[in-house]
mmCIF file with all atom_site columns, C-alpha atoms in Angstrom:
data_model
loop_
_atom_site.group_PDB
_atom_site.id
_atom_site.type_symbol
_atom_site.label_atom_id
_atom_site.label_alt_id
_atom_site.label_comp_id
_atom_site.label_asym_id
_atom_site.label_entity_id
_atom_site.label_seq_id
_atom_site.pdbx_PDB_ins_code
_atom_site.Cartn_x
_atom_site.Cartn_y
_atom_site.Cartn_z
_atom_site.occupancy
_atom_site.B_iso_or_equiv
_atom_site.pdbx_formal_charge
_atom_site.auth_seq_id
_atom_site.auth_comp_id
_atom_site.auth_asym_id
_atom_site.auth_atom_id
_atom_site.pdbx_PDB_model_num
ATOM 1   C CA . MET A 1 1   ? -9.883  -2.617  45.046  1.00 0.00 ? 154 MET A CA 1
ATOM 2   C CA . THR A 1 2   ? -11.147 -6.019  45.124  1.00 0.00 ? 155 THR A CA 1
ATOM 3   C CA . GLU A 1 3   ? -13.554 -7.102  47.710  1.00 0.00 ? 156 GLU A CA 1
ATOM 4   C CA . GLY A 1 4   ? -12.050 -8.277  50.899  1.00 0.00 ? 157 GLY A CA 1
ATOM 5   C CA . GLU A 1 5   ? -8.462  -7.951  49.646  1.00 0.00 ? 158 GLU A CA 1
ATOM 6   C CA . GLY A 1 6   ? -7.582  -4.432  49.909  1.00 0.00 ? 159 GLY A CA 1
ATOM 7   C CA . THR A 1 7   ? -5.441  -4.379  46.932  1.00 0.00 ? 160 THR A CA 1
ATOM 8   C CA . ALA A 1 8   ? -6.116  -2.722  43.523  1.00 0.00 ? 161 ALA A CA 1
ATOM 9   C CA . VAL A 1 9   ? -6.641  -4.858  40.393  1.00 0.00 ? 162 VAL A CA 1
ATOM 10  C CA . ARG A 1 10  ? -4.039  -3.926  37.762  1.00 0.00 ? 163 ARG A CA 1
ATOM 11  C CA . LEU A 1 11  ? -4.329  -4.729  34.109  1.00 0.00 ? 164 LEU A CA 1
ATOM 12  C CA . ARG A 1 12  ? -0.922  -5.654  32.503  1.00 0.00 ? 165 ARG A CA 1
ATOM 13  C CA . PRO A 1 13  ? -0.454  -5.483  28.760  1.00 0.00 ? 166 PRO A CA 1
ATOM 14  C CA . PRO A 1 14  ? -1.256  -8.760  26.992  1.00 0.00 ? 167 PRO A CA 1
ATOM 15  C CA . ARG A 1 15  ? 1.891   -10.858 26.402  1.00 0.00 ? 168 ARG A CA 1
ATOM 16  C CA . ASN A 1 16  ? 1.544   -11.743 22.745  1.00 0.00 ? 169 ASN A CA 1
ATOM 17  C CA . THR A 1 17  ? 2.527   -9.657  19.660  1.00 0.00 ? 170 THR A CA 1
ATOM 18  C CA . LEU A 1 18  ? 1.243   -10.085 16.277  1.00 0.00 ? 171 LEU A CA 1
ATOM 19  C CA . ASP A 1 19  ? 3.183   -11.747 13.683  1.00 0.00 ? 172 ASP A CA 1
ATOM 20  C CA . GLY A 1 20  ? 5.932   -9.545  11.914  1.00 0.00 ? 173 GLY A CA 1
ATOM 21  C CA . ARG A 1 21  ? 4.257   -9.992  8.565   1.00 0.00 ? 174 ARG A CA 1
ATOM 22  C CA . ALA A 1 22  ? 1.292   -7.935  9.821   1.00 0.00 ? 175 ALA A CA 1
ATOM 23  C CA . VAL A 1 23  ? 3.322   -4.820  9.228   1.00 0.00 ? 176 VAL A CA 1
ATOM 24  C CA . GLY A 1 24  ? 3.684   -5.609  5.468   1.00 0.00 ? 177 GLY A CA 1
ATOM 25  C CA . TRP A 1 25  ? 0.013   -6.546  5.348   1.00 0.00 ? 178 TRP A CA 1
ATOM 26  C CA . TRP A 1 26  ? -1.014  -3.147  6.824   1.00 0.00 ? 179 TRP A CA 1
ATOM 27  C CA . ARG A 1 27  ? 1.424   -1.399  4.531   1.00 0.00 ? 180 ARG A CA 1
ATOM 28  C CA . THR A 1 28  ? -0.040  -3.127  1.521   1.00 0.00 ? 181 THR A CA 1
ATOM 29  C CA . GLN A 1 29  ? -3.561  -2.251  2.561   1.00 0.00 ? 182 GLN A CA 1
ATOM 30  C CA . TRP A 1 30  ? -2.761  1.313   3.115   1.00 0.00 ? 183 TRP A CA 1
ATOM 31  C CA . LEU A 1 31  ? -0.831  1.597   -0.302  1.00 0.00 ? 184 LEU A CA 1
ATOM 32  C CA . LEU A 1 32  ? -3.715  0.028   -2.031  1.00 0.00 ? 185 LEU A CA 1
ATOM 33  C CA . LEU A 1 33  ? -6.189  2.534   -0.321  1.00 0.00 ? 186 LEU A CA 1
ATOM 34  C CA . THR A 1 34  ? -3.780  5.389   -1.332  1.00 0.00 ? 187 THR A CA 1
ATOM 35  C CA . ALA A 1 35  ? -3.636  4.090   -4.985  1.00 0.00 ? 188 ALA A CA 1
ATOM 36  C CA . ALA A 1 36  ? -7.426  4.233   -5.332  1.00 0.00 ? 189 ALA A CA 1
ATOM 37  C CA . PRO A 1 37  ? -7.541  8.037   -5.666  1.00 0.00 ? 190 PRO A CA 1
ATOM 38  C CA . VAL A 1 38  ? -3.994  8.612   -6.952  1.00 0.00 ? 191 VAL A CA 1
ATOM 39  C CA . VAL A 1 39  ? -4.168  6.399   -10.172 1.00 0.00 ? 192 VAL A CA 1
ATOM 40  C CA . PRO A 1 40  ? -7.259  8.047   -11.581 1.00 0.00 ? 193 PRO A CA 1
ATOM 41  C CA . LEU A 1 41  ? -5.836  11.521  -10.865 1.00 0.00 ? 194 LEU A CA 1
ATOM 42  C CA . VAL A 1 42  ? -2.598  10.539  -12.676 1.00 0.00 ? 195 VAL A CA 1
ATOM 43  C CA . VAL A 1 43  ? -4.514  9.035   -15.550 1.00 0.00 ? 196 VAL A CA 1
ATOM 44  C CA . LEU A 1 44  ? -6.643  12.233  -15.837 1.00 0.00 ? 197 LEU A CA 1
ATOM 45  C CA . GLY A 1 45  ? -3.781  14.445  -15.410 1.00 0.00 ? 198 GLY A CA 1
ATOM 46  C CA . THR A 1 46  ? -1.950  12.561  -18.218 1.00 0.00 ? 199 THR A CA 1
ATOM 47  C CA . LEU A 1 47  ? -5.009  12.760  -20.664 1.00 0.00 ? 200 LEU A CA 1
ATOM 48  C CA . ILE A 1 48  ? -6.359  16.279  -19.806 1.00 0.00 ? 201 ILE A CA 1
ATOM 49  C CA . VAL A 1 49  ? -3.480  18.688  -20.636 1.00 0.00 ? 202 VAL A CA 1
ATOM 50  C CA . PRO A 1 50  ? -5.071  21.933  -19.482 1.00 0.00 ? 203 PRO A CA 1
ATOM 51  C CA . ALA A 1 51  ? -5.853  20.486  -16.053 1.00 0.00 ? 204 ALA A CA 1
ATOM 52  C CA . ARG A 1 52  ? -2.656  18.617  -15.635 1.00 0.00 ? 205 ARG A CA 1
ATOM 53  C CA . PHE A 1 53  ? -1.203  20.640  -12.900 1.00 0.00 ? 206 PHE A CA 1
ATOM 54  C CA . TRP A 1 54  ? -4.542  20.636  -10.962 1.00 0.00 ? 207 TRP A CA 1
ATOM 55  C CA . LEU A 1 55  ? -4.774  16.818  -11.194 1.00 0.00 ? 208 LEU A CA 1
ATOM 56  C CA . LEU A 1 56  ? -1.178  15.899  -10.729 1.00 0.00 ? 209 LEU A CA 1
ATOM 57  C CA . LEU A 1 57  ? -0.621  18.117  -7.664  1.00 0.00 ? 210 LEU A CA 1
ATOM 58  C CA . PRO A 1 58  ? -3.224  16.455  -5.543  1.00 0.00 ? 211 PRO A CA 1
ATOM 59  C CA . ALA A 1 59  ? -2.088  13.067  -6.861  1.00 0.00 ? 212 ALA A CA 1
ATOM 60  C CA . ALA A 1 60  ? 1.436   13.912  -5.727  1.00 0.00 ? 213 ALA A CA 1
ATOM 61  C CA . VAL A 1 61  ? 0.429   15.076  -2.254  1.00 0.00 ? 214 VAL A CA 1
ATOM 62  C CA . LEU A 1 62  ? -1.928  12.049  -1.811  1.00 0.00 ? 215 LEU A CA 1
ATOM 63  C CA . ALA A 1 63  ? 0.879   9.764   -2.896  1.00 0.00 ? 216 ALA A CA 1
ATOM 64  C CA . ALA A 1 64  ? 3.412   11.330  -0.630  1.00 0.00 ? 217 ALA A CA 1
ATOM 65  C CA . ALA A 1 65  ? 1.009   11.305  2.453   1.00 0.00 ? 218 ALA A CA 1
ATOM 66  C CA . GLY A 1 66  ? -0.199  7.792   1.771   1.00 0.00 ? 219 GLY A CA 1
ATOM 67  C CA . THR A 1 67  ? 3.431   6.529   1.343   1.00 0.00 ? 220 THR A CA 1
ATOM 68  C CA . ALA A 1 68  ? 4.629   8.105   4.567   1.00 0.00 ? 221 ALA A CA 1
ATOM 69  C CA . THR A 1 69  ? 1.593   6.866   6.437   1.00 0.00 ? 222 THR A CA 1
ATOM 70  C CA . ALA A 1 70  ? 2.177   3.291   5.060   1.00 0.00 ? 223 ALA A CA 1
ATOM 71  C CA . VAL A 1 71  ? 5.766   3.302   6.286   1.00 0.00 ? 224 VAL A CA 1
ATOM 72  C CA . LEU A 1 72  ? 5.213   4.870   9.744   1.00 0.00 ? 225 LEU A CA 1
ATOM 73  C CA . LEU A 1 73  ? 1.692   3.667   11.037  1.00 0.00 ? 226 LEU A CA 1
ATOM 74  C CA . PRO A 1 74  ? 2.212   -0.076  10.549  1.00 0.00 ? 227 PRO A CA 1
ATOM 75  C CA . LEU A 1 75  ? 5.311   0.092   12.689  1.00 0.00 ? 228 LEU A CA 1
ATOM 76  C CA . TRP A 1 76  ? 3.437   1.868   15.443  1.00 0.00 ? 229 TRP A CA 1
ATOM 77  C CA . TRP A 1 77  ? 0.534   -0.349  15.324  1.00 0.00 ? 230 TRP A CA 1
ATOM 78  C CA . PHE A 1 78  ? 2.670   -3.384  15.608  1.00 0.00 ? 231 PHE A CA 1
ATOM 79  C CA . ARG A 1 79  ? 4.275   -1.911  18.879  1.00 0.00 ? 232 ARG A CA 1
ATOM 80  C CA . THR A 1 80  ? 0.770   -1.340  20.598  1.00 0.00 ? 233 THR A CA 1
ATOM 81  C CA . HIS A 1 81  ? -1.355  -4.403  19.312  1.00 0.00 ? 234 HIS A CA 1
ATOM 82  C CA . ARG A 1 82  ? -1.197  -7.143  21.951  1.00 0.00 ? 235 ARG A CA 1
ATOM 83  C CA . TRP A 1 83  ? -3.264  -10.181 22.682  1.00 0.00 ? 236 TRP A CA 1
ATOM 84  C CA . GLU A 1 84  ? -3.411  -12.980 25.187  1.00 0.00 ? 237 GLU A CA 1
ATOM 85  C CA . ILE A 1 85  ? -5.687  -15.930 26.208  1.00 0.00 ? 238 ILE A CA 1
ATOM 86  C CA . THR A 1 86  ? -5.790  -17.459 29.699  1.00 0.00 ? 239 THR A CA 1
ATOM 87  C CA . GLU A 1 87  ? -8.175  -20.016 31.012  1.00 0.00 ? 240 GLU A CA 1
ATOM 88  C CA . GLU A 1 88  ? -10.497 -17.138 32.148  1.00 0.00 ? 241 GLU A CA 1
ATOM 89  C CA . ALA A 1 89  ? -10.563 -14.517 29.241  1.00 0.00 ? 242 ALA A CA 1
ATOM 90  C CA . VAL A 1 90  ? -9.398  -13.308 25.944  1.00 0.00 ? 243 VAL A CA 1
ATOM 91  C CA . TYR A 1 91  ? -7.424  -10.054 26.220  1.00 0.00 ? 244 TYR A CA 1
ATOM 92  C CA . VAL A 1 92  ? -6.683  -7.636  23.330  1.00 0.00 ? 245 VAL A CA 1
ATOM 93  C CA . ARG A 1 93  ? -5.209  -4.211  23.441  1.00 0.00 ? 246 ARG A CA 1
ATOM 94  C CA . THR A 1 94  ? -5.390  -2.188  20.141  1.00 0.00 ? 247 THR A CA 1
ATOM 95  C CA . GLY A 1 95  ? -4.861  1.502   19.267  1.00 0.00 ? 248 GLY A CA 1
ATOM 96  C CA . PHE A 1 96  ? -2.058  3.920   18.878  1.00 0.00 ? 249 PHE A CA 1
ATOM 97  C CA . PHE A 1 97  ? -3.524  7.354   19.774  1.00 0.00 ? 250 PHE A CA 1
ATOM 98  C CA . ARG A 1 98  ? -6.488  5.963   21.894  1.00 0.00 ? 251 ARG A CA 1
ATOM 99  C CA . GLN A 1 99  ? -5.808  2.589   23.232  1.00 0.00 ? 252 GLN A CA 1
ATOM 100 C CA . GLU A 1 100 ? -8.619  0.141   23.773  1.00 0.00 ? 253 GLU A CA 1
ATOM 101 C CA . TRP A 1 101 ? -8.625  -2.941  25.887  1.00 0.00 ? 254 TRP A CA 1
ATOM 102 C CA . ARG A 1 102 ? -11.097 -5.779  25.169  1.00 0.00 ? 255 ARG A CA 1
ATOM 103 C CA . ILE A 1 103 ? -11.616 -8.465  27.572  1.00 0.00 ? 256 ILE A CA 1
ATOM 104 C CA . ALA A 1 104 ? -13.816 -11.278 26.731  1.00 0.00 ? 257 ALA A CA 1
ATOM 105 C CA . PRO A 1 105 ? -14.526 -13.855 29.617  1.00 0.00 ? 258 PRO A CA 1
ATOM 106 C CA . MET A 1 106 ? -14.555 -17.511 28.443  1.00 0.00 ? 259 MET A CA 1
ATOM 107 C CA . SER A 1 107 ? -17.895 -18.051 29.917  1.00 0.00 ? 260 SER A CA 1
ATOM 108 C CA . ARG A 1 108 ? -19.462 -15.387 27.477  1.00 0.00 ? 261 ARG A CA 1
ATOM 109 C CA . ILE A 1 109 ? -17.975 -16.533 24.360  1.00 0.00 ? 262 ILE A CA 1
ATOM 110 C CA . GLN A 1 110 ? -20.439 -17.671 21.722  1.00 0.00 ? 263 GLN A CA 1
ATOM 111 C CA . THR A 1 111 ? -18.500 -18.358 18.601  1.00 0.00 ? 264 THR A CA 1
ATOM 112 C CA . VAL A 1 112 ? -14.724 -18.333 17.475  1.00 0.00 ? 265 VAL A CA 1
ATOM 113 C CA . ASP A 1 113 ? -14.177 -17.735 13.868  1.00 0.00 ? 266 ASP A CA 1
ATOM 114 C CA . THR A 1 114 ? -10.916 -17.689 11.767  1.00 0.00 ? 267 THR A CA 1
ATOM 115 C CA . VAL A 1 115 ? -10.963 -15.574 8.681   1.00 0.00 ? 268 VAL A CA 1
ATOM 116 C CA . ARG A 1 116 ? -8.394  -15.110 5.903   1.00 0.00 ? 269 ARG A CA 1
ATOM 117 C CA . GLY A 1 117 ? -8.986  -12.516 3.256   1.00 0.00 ? 270 GLY A CA 1
ATOM 118 C CA . PRO A 1 118 ? -7.052  -12.483 -0.061  1.00 0.00 ? 271 PRO A CA 1
ATOM 119 C CA . LEU A 1 119 ? -4.176  -10.206 1.330   1.00 0.00 ? 272 LEU A CA 1
ATOM 120 C CA . GLU A 1 120 ? -4.034  -12.103 4.608   1.00 0.00 ? 273 GLU A CA 1
ATOM 121 C CA . GLN A 1 121 ? -3.556  -15.357 2.490   1.00 0.00 ? 274 GLN A CA 1
ATOM 122 C CA . LEU A 1 122 ? -0.818  -13.667 0.599   1.00 0.00 ? 275 LEU A CA 1
ATOM 123 C CA . PHE A 1 123 ? 0.995   -12.818 3.770   1.00 0.00 ? 276 PHE A CA 1
ATOM 124 C CA . ARG A 1 124 ? 0.037   -16.134 5.425   1.00 0.00 ? 277 ARG A CA 1
ATOM 125 C CA . LEU A 1 125 ? -1.856  -14.414 8.052   1.00 0.00 ? 278 LEU A CA 1
ATOM 126 C CA . ALA A 1 126 ? -5.346  -14.854 9.615   1.00 0.00 ? 279 ALA A CA 1
ATOM 127 C CA . THR A 1 127 ? -7.827  -13.007 11.862  1.00 0.00 ? 280 THR A CA 1
ATOM 128 C CA . VAL A 1 128 ? -9.390  -14.695 14.916  1.00 0.00 ? 281 VAL A CA 1
ATOM 129 C CA . THR A 1 129 ? -12.827 -13.169 15.818  1.00 0.00 ? 282 THR A CA 1
ATOM 130 C CA . VAL A 1 130 ? -14.297 -14.084 19.275  1.00 0.00 ? 283 VAL A CA 1
ATOM 131 C CA . THR A 1 131 ? -18.140 -13.258 19.545  1.00 0.00 ? 284 THR A CA 1
ATOM 132 C CA . THR A 1 132 ? -19.700 -12.547 22.637  1.00 0.00 ? 285 THR A CA 1
ATOM 133 C CA . ALA A 1 133 ? -23.120 -11.153 23.667  1.00 0.00 ? 286 ALA A CA 1
ATOM 134 C CA . SER A 1 134 ? -21.323 -7.744  24.148  1.00 0.00 ? 287 SER A CA 1
ATOM 135 C CA . ALA A 1 135 ? -22.918 -4.546  22.730  1.00 0.00 ? 288 ALA A CA 1
ATOM 136 C CA . LYS A 1 136 ? -19.490 -3.448  21.801  1.00 0.00 ? 289 LYS A CA 1
ATOM 137 C CA . GLY A 1 137 ? -19.141 -6.393  19.320  1.00 0.00 ? 290 GLY A CA 1
ATOM 138 C CA . ALA A 1 138 ? -16.719 -9.135  18.712  1.00 0.00 ? 291 ALA A CA 1
ATOM 139 C CA . VAL A 1 139 ? -13.130 -9.184  19.780  1.00 0.00 ? 292 VAL A CA 1
ATOM 140 C CA . ARG A 1 140 ? -10.666 -9.433  16.751  1.00 0.00 ? 293 ARG A CA 1
ATOM 141 C CA . ILE A 1 141 ? -7.140  -10.532 16.658  1.00 0.00 ? 294 ILE A CA 1
ATOM 142 C CA . GLU A 1 142 ? -5.736  -9.547  13.523  1.00 0.00 ? 295 GLU A CA 1
ATOM 143 C CA . GLY A 1 143 ? -2.331  -10.206 12.057  1.00 0.00 ? 296 GLY A CA 1
ATOM 144 C CA . LEU A 1 144 ? -1.770  -13.651 13.348  1.00 0.00 ? 297 LEU A CA 1
ATOM 145 C CA . ASP A 1 145 ? 0.177   -16.375 11.593  1.00 0.00 ? 298 ASP A CA 1
ATOM 146 C CA . HIS A 1 146 ? -2.397  -18.714 10.007  1.00 0.00 ? 299 HIS A CA 1
ATOM 147 C CA . GLU A 1 147 ? -1.257  -21.697 11.852  1.00 0.00 ? 300 GLU A CA 1
ATOM 148 C CA . VAL A 1 148 ? -1.159  -19.805 15.152  1.00 0.00 ? 301 VAL A CA 1
ATOM 149 C CA . ALA A 1 149 ? -4.803  -18.625 14.442  1.00 0.00 ? 302 ALA A CA 1
ATOM 150 C CA . ALA A 1 150 ? -5.896  -22.135 13.710  1.00 0.00 ? 303 ALA A CA 1
ATOM 151 C CA . ASP A 1 151 ? -4.234  -23.318 17.004  1.00 0.00 ? 304 ASP A CA 1
ATOM 152 C CA . LEU A 1 152 ? -5.783  -20.367 18.975  1.00 0.00 ? 305 LEU A CA 1
ATOM 153 C CA . ALA A 1 153 ? -9.317  -21.235 17.526  1.00 0.00 ? 306 ALA A CA 1
ATOM 154 C CA . ARG A 1 154 ? -8.808  -24.798 18.621  1.00 0.00 ? 307 ARG A CA 1
ATOM 155 C CA . GLN A 1 155 ? -7.585  -23.820 22.001  1.00 0.00 ? 308 GLN A CA 1
ATOM 156 C CA . LEU A 1 156 ? -10.415 -21.121 22.623  1.00 0.00 ? 309 LEU A CA 1
ATOM 157 C CA . THR A 1 157 ? -12.984 -23.841 21.461  1.00 0.00 ? 310 THR A CA 1
ATOM 158 C CA . ARG A 1 158 ? -11.757 -26.283 24.022  1.00 0.00 ? 311 ARG A CA 1
ATOM 159 C CA . ILE A 1 159 ? -11.507 -23.814 26.930  1.00 0.00 ? 312 ILE A CA 1
ATOM 160 C CA . THR A 1 160 ? -14.971 -22.454 26.242  1.00 0.00 ? 313 THR A CA 1
ATOM 161 C CA . ARG A 1 161 ? -16.362 -26.046 25.960  1.00 0.00 ? 314 ARG A CA 1
ATOM 162 C CA . ASP A 1 162 ? -14.756 -26.780 29.446  1.00 0.00 ? 315 ASP A CA 1
ATOM 163 C CA . THR A 1 163 ? -15.990 -23.499 30.899  1.00 0.00 ? 316 THR A CA 1
ATOM 164 C CA . PRO A 1 164 ? -19.244 -23.392 32.813  1.00 0.00 ? 317 PRO A CA 1
ATOM 165 C CA . GLY A 1 165 ? -21.679 -20.666 31.596  1.00 0.00 ? 318 GLY A CA 1
ATOM 166 C CA . ASP A 1 166 ? -22.045 -17.431 33.471  1.00 0.00 ? 319 ASP A CA 1
ATOM 167 C CA . ALA A 1 167 ? -25.564 -17.289 35.015  1.00 0.00 ? 320 ALA A CA 1
ATOM 168 C CA . THR A 1 168 ? -25.413 -13.605 35.683  1.00 0.00 ? 321 THR A CA 1
#
């Protein structure tokens, strides 16, 4: 309940979804992570005939599990990841089993960064990182179109510049 109003404050899901290309970006990351153990196992299984079964079996299991995960989890992540900015705060909701809400008041924002790793560049995506003095760490909005991310960084910079600091 808010003081003096007698009504409960309710959080609503942030309005914005990530760019649809984030699904492909996540899938590619997951498949590369899966390939890291699978490729050496396949190479060794091909070269070491007596151990072939014991090397190719785990390679096949890992490849199947990794591929299934790469197909399913990014779709789920895409449905649950949301973000929004207002004149008062940055809101981010992430997670699929355990959802996490992060709210960064504009008066607490210290820096706004835009990052584009190699895979993000390939998918024309970017990550906006909003740093505050929070012990929990920065608020990250991943999987944004790179132009949306640049606009968001400009908008956050403008809003935080125009927001008086919090003296508490």
